[in-house]
Short mmCIF file of C-alpha atoms and ligand atoms in Angstrom, two decimals:
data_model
loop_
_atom_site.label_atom_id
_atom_site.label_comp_id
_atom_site.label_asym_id
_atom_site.label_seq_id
_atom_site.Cartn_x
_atom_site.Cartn_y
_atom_site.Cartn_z
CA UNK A 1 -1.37 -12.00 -7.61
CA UNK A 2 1.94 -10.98 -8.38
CA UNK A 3 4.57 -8.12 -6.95
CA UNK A 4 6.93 -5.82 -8.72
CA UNK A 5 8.64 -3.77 -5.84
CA UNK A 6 10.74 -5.64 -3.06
CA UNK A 7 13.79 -5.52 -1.34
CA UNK A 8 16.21 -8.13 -0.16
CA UNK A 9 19.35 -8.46 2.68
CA UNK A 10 21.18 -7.52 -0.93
CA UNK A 11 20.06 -4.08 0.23
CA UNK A 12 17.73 -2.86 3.39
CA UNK A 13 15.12 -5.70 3.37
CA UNK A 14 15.59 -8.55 5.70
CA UNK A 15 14.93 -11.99 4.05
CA UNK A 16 17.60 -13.54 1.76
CA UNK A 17 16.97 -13.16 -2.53
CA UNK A 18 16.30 -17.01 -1.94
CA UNK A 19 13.84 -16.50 0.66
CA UNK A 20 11.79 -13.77 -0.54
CA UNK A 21 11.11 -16.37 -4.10
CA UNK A 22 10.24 -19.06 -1.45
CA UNK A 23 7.67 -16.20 0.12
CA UNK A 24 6.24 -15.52 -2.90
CA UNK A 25 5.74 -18.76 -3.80
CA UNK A 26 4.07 -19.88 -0.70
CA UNK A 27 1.69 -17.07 -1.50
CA UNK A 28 1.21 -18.49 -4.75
CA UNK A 29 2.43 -15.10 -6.51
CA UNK A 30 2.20 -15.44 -10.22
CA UNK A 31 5.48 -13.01 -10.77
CA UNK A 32 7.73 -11.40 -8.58
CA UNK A 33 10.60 -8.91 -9.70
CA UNK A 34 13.25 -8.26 -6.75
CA UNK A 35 14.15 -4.02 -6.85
CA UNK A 36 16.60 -3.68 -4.49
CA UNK A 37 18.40 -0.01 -3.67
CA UNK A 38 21.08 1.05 -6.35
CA UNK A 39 22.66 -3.17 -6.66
CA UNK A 40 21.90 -6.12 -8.34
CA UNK A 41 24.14 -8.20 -5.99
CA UNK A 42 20.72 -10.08 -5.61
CA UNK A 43 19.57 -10.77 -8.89
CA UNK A 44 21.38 -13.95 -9.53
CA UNK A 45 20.09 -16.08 -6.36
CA UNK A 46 16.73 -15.00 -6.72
CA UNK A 47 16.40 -15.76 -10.30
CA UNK A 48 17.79 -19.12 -9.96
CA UNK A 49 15.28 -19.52 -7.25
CA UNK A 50 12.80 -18.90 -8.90
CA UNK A 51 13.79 -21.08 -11.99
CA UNK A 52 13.73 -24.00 -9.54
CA UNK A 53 10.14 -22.72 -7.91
CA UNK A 54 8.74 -21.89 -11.68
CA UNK A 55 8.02 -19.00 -10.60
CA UNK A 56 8.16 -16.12 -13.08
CA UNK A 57 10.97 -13.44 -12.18
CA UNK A 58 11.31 -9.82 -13.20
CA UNK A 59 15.24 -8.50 -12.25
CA UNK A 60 14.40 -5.16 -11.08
CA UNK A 61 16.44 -2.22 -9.49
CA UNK A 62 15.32 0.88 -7.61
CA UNK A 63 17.54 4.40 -8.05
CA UNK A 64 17.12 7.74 -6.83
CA UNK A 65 17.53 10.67 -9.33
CA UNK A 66 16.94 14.34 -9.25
CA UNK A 67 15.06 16.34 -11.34
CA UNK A 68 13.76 20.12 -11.29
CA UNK A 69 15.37 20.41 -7.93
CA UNK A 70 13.78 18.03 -6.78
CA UNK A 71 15.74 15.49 -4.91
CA UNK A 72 15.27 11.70 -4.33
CA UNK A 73 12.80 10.58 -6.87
CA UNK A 74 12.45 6.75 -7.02
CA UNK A 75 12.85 4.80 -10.36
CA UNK A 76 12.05 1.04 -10.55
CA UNK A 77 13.94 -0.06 -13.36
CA UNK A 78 12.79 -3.65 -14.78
CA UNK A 79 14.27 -5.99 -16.61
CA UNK A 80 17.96 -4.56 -16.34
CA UNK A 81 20.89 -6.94 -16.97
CA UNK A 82 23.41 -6.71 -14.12
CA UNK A 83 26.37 -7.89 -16.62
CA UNK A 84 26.64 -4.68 -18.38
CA UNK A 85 29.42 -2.69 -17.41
CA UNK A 86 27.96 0.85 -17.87
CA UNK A 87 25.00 0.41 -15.37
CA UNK A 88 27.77 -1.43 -12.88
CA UNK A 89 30.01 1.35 -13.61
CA UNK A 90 27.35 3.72 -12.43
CA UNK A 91 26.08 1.66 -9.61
CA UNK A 92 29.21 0.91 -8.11
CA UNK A 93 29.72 4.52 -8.40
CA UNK A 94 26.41 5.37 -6.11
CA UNK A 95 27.35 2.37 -3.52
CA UNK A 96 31.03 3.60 -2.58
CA UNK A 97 28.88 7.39 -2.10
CA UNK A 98 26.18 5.22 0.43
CA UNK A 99 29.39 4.43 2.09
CA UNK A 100 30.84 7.39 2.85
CA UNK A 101 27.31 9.05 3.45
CA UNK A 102 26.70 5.95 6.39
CA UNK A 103 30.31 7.27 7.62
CA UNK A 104 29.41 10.77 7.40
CA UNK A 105 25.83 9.84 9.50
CA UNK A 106 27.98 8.11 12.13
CA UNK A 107 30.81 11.21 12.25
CA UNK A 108 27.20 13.80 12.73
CA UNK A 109 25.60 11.41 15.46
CA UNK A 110 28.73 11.27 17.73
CA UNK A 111 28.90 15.23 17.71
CA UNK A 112 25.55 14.69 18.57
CA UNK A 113 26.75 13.11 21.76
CA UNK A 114 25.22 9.75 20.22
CA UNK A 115 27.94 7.06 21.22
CA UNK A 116 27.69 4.88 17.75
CA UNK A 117 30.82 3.39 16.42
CA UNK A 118 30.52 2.50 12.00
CA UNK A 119 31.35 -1.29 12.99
CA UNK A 120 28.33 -0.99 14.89
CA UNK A 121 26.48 -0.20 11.64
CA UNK A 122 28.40 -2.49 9.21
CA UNK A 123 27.35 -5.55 11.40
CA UNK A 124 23.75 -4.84 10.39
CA UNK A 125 24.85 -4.33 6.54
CA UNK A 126 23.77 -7.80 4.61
CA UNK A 127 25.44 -6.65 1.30
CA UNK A 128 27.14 -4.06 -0.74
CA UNK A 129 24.46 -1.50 -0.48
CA UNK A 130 24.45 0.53 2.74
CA UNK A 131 21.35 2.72 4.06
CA UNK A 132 19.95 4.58 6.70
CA UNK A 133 17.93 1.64 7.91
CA UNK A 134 21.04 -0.32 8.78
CA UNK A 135 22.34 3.34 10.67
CA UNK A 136 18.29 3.03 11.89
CA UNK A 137 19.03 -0.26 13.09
CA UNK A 138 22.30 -0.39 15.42
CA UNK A 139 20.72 2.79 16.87
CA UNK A 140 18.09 0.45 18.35
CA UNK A 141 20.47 -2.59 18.84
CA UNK A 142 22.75 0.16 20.81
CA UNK A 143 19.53 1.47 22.98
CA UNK A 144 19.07 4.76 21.42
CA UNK A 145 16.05 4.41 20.11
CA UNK A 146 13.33 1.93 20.87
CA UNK A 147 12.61 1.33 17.46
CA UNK A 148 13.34 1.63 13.83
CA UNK A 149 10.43 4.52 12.78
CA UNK A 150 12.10 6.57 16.50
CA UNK A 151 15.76 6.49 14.90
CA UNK A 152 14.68 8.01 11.75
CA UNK A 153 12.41 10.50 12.88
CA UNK A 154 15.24 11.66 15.98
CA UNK A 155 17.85 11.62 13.80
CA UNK A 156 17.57 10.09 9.75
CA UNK A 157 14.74 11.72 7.86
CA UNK A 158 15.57 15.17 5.62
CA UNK A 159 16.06 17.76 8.38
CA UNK A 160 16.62 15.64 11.21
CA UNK A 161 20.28 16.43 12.78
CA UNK A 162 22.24 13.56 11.72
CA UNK A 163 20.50 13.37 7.95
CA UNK A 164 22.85 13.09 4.98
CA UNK A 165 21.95 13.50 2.11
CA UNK A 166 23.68 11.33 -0.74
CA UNK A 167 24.61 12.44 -4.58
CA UNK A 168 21.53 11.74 -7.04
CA UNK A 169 22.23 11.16 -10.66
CA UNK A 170 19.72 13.12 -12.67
CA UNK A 171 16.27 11.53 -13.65
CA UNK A 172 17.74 11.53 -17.39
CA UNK A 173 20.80 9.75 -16.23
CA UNK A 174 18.90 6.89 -14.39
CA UNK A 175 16.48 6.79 -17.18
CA UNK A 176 19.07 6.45 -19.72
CA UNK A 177 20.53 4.24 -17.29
CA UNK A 178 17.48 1.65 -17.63
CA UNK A 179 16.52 1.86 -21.34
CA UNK A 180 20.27 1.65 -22.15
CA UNK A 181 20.09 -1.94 -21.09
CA UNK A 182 16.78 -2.15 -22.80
CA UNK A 183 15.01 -1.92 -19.48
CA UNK A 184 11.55 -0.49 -18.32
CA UNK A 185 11.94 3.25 -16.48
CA UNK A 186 8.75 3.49 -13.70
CA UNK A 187 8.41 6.40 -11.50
CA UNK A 188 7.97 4.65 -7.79
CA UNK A 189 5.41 5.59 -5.39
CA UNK A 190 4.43 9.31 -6.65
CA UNK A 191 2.62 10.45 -3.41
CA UNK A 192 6.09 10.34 -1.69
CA UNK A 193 7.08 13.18 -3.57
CA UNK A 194 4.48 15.12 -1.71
CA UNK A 195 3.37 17.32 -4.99
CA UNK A 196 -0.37 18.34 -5.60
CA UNK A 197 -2.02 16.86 -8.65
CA UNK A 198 -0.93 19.60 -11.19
CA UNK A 199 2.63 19.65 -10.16
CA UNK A 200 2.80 16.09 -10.21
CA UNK A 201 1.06 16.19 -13.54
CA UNK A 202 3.66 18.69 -14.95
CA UNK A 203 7.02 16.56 -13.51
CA UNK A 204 5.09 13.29 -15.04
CA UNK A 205 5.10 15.33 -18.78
CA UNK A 206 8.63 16.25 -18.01
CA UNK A 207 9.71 12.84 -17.55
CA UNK A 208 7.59 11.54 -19.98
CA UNK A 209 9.36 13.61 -22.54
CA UNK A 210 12.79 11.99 -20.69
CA UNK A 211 11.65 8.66 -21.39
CA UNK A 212 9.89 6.99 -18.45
CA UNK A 213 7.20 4.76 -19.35
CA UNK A 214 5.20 4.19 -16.29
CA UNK A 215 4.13 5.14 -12.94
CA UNK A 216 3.52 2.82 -9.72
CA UNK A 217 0.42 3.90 -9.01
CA UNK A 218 -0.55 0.91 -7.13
CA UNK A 219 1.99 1.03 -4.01
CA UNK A 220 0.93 -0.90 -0.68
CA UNK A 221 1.11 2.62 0.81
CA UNK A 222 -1.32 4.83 -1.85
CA UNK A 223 -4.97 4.62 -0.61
CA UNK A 224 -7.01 3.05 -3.47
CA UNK A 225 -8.51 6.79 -4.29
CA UNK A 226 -4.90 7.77 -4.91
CA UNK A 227 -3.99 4.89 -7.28
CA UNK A 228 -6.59 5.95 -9.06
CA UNK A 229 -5.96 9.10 -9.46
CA UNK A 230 -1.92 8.13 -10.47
CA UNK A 231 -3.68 5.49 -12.89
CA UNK A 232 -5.73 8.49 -14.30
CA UNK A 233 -2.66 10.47 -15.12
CA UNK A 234 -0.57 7.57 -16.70
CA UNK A 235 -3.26 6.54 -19.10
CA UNK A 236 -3.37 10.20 -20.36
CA UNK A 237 0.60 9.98 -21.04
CA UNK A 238 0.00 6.45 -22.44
CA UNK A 239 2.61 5.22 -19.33
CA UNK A 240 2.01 2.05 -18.02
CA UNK A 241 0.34 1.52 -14.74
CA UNK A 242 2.43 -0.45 -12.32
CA UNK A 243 2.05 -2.11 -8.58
CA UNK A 244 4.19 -3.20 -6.04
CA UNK A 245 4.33 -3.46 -2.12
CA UNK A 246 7.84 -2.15 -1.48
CA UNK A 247 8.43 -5.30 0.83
CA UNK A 248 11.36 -4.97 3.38
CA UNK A 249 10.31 -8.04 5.28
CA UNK A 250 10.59 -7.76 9.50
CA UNK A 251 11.99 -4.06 9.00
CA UNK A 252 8.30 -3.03 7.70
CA UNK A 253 6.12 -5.59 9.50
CA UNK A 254 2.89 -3.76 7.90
CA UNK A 255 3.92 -4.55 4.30
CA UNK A 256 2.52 -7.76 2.90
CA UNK A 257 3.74 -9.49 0.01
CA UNK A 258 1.83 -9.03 -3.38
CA UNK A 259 -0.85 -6.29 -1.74
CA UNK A 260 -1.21 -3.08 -3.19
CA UNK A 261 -2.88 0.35 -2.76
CA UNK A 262 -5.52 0.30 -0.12
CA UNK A 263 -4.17 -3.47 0.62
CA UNK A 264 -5.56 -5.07 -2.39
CA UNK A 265 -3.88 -8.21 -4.48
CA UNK A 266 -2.30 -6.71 -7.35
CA UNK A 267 -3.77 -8.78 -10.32
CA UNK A 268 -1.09 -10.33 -12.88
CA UNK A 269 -2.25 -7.93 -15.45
CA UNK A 270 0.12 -5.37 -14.27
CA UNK A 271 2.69 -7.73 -15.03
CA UNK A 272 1.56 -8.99 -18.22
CA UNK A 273 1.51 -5.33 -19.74
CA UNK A 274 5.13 -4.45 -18.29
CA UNK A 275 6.40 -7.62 -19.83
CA UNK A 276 4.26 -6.65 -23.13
CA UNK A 277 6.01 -3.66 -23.06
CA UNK A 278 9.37 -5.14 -22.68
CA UNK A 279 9.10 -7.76 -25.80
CA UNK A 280 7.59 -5.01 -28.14
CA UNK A 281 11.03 -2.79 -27.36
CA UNK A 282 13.08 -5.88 -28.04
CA UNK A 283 15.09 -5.55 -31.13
P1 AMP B 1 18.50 5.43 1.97
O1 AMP B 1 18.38 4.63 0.70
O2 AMP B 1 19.73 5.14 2.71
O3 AMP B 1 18.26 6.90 1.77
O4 AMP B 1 17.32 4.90 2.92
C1 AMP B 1 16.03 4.88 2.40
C2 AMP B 1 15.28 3.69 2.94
O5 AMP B 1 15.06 3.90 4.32
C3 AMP B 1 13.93 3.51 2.32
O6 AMP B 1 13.99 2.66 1.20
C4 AMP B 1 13.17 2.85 3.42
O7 AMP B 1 13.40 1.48 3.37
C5 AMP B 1 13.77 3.41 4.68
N1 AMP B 1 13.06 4.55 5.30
C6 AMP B 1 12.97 5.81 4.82
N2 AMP B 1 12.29 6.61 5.68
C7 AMP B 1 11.94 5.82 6.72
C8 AMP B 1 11.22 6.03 7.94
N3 AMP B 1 10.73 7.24 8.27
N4 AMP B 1 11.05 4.97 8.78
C9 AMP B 1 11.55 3.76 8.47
N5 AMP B 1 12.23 3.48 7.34
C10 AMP B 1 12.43 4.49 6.47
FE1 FE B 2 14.30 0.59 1.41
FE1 FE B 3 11.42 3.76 -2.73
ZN1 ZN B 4 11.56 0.31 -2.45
#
């Protein structure tokens, strides 16, 4: 069993980089890569973790992009090196927007009449990476909302009153991003994009022509039918076919560790072809 999509506190999950490895372990996962939200603050404790545990380790980031007007696409990126200065350049650039966005969500609730101060928020903020979850969460902590999933749908999600939306790079910027460190570009869980089969199947030939070279079709949230289906469409691109749970730890309660669509173990083939992939594009 292994799992290539979590978070840590190094963005909105809720167990330390060291403490997810130590999860995963207990599980007995084979490999785990660690995709936080636009940082790889976590990278370093988690791999060194894992060294200790012998546990194999996959340093992973997750980025929105834009393409075709569509907004907030999710890339995995694997394999990324957090010393190069062009990706840090470009994070750092999309974690100093998350901050102002968080300030601009606080400024729209209190017209709102919602009495929510930004310290408020910034005590629930583990790292450099600010989201709406930690907005999601001092809304409960403060007693306006009696839980995480009521805050988002009152007030976060696209079209709610108090939703911000924060600057994408384009899908050929993030991609370039990725394979510019000699990373692996994945499109994340497809079926949040909410696009029937044939316009999904169109975007994927659009970014396959951009340079991604897989698709998560095996995301804890996809029923097994629609993995399928995603699996379908990656082997006729020749993409690779990933899996990963999207772990956030206490935040998402329902998300276990190492299961994937329609709750099954995701088998260590997954990550044996990824890190196939990664050693052929080696120089
Ligand atoms: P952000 O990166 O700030 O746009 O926040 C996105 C994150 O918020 C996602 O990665 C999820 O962890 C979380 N999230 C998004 N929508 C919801 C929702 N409806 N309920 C709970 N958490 C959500
Ligand atoms: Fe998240
Ligand atoms: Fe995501
Ligand atoms: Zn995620």
């Amino acid at each position: 069993m292994i799992d290539l999509h979590t978070h840590s506190t190094a963005s909105d999950g809720t167990l330390t980089p060291r403490a997810l490895v130590d999860l995963a372990a207990a599980k007995g996962l084979e490999a785990l890569a660690l995709t936080d939200h636009d940082t790889l603050a976590g990278i370093p404790e988690a791999a060194e973790r894992a060294r200790q545990v012998e546990l194999t380790f996959v340093p992973g980031i997750e980025l929105g992009a834009s393409c075709d007007g569509l907004r907030d696409i999710h890339v995995l990126g694997y394999y990324v090196v957090p010393g190069d200065l062009r990706l840090a350049g470009a994070l750092s650039w999309l974690r100093s927007c998350r901050w102002t966005r968080a300030q601009r969500i606080v400024a729209r609730l209190n017209e709102l009449g919602v009495d929510l101060t930004f310290d408020q928020v910034r005590n629930h903020v583990t790292s450099d990476s600010v989201g709406r979850p930690h907005v999601a969460r001092a809304l409960v902590e403060a007693g306006h909302a009696s839980s995480l999933g009521e805050a988002f749908r009152r007030w976060l999600v696209p079209g709610a009153p108090a939703y911000v939306e924060k600057p994408h790079l384009t899908m050929r910027q993030v991609i370039d991003l990725i394979r510019g460190v000699g990373g692996i570009a994945v499109l994340a869980h497809p079926a949040t994009l909410k696009l029937d089969p044939n316009e999904l199947r169109g975007l994927l030939l659009t970014l396959s022509d951009q340079g991604l070279q897989g698709i998560e079709a095996h995301w804890s949230k996809h029923e097994w039918a629609e993995a399928c289906l995603y699996e379908e469409m990656a082997n006729r691109l020749g993409l690779l076919v990933t899996g990963g749970s999207d772990f956030h730890g206490s935040s998402k309660p329902e998300i276990e560790l190492g299961l994937g669509a329609g709750k099954r173990k995701l088998p260590l083939q997954m990550f044996k072809q990824l890190q196939q992939r990664w050693k052929s594009q080696q120089p």
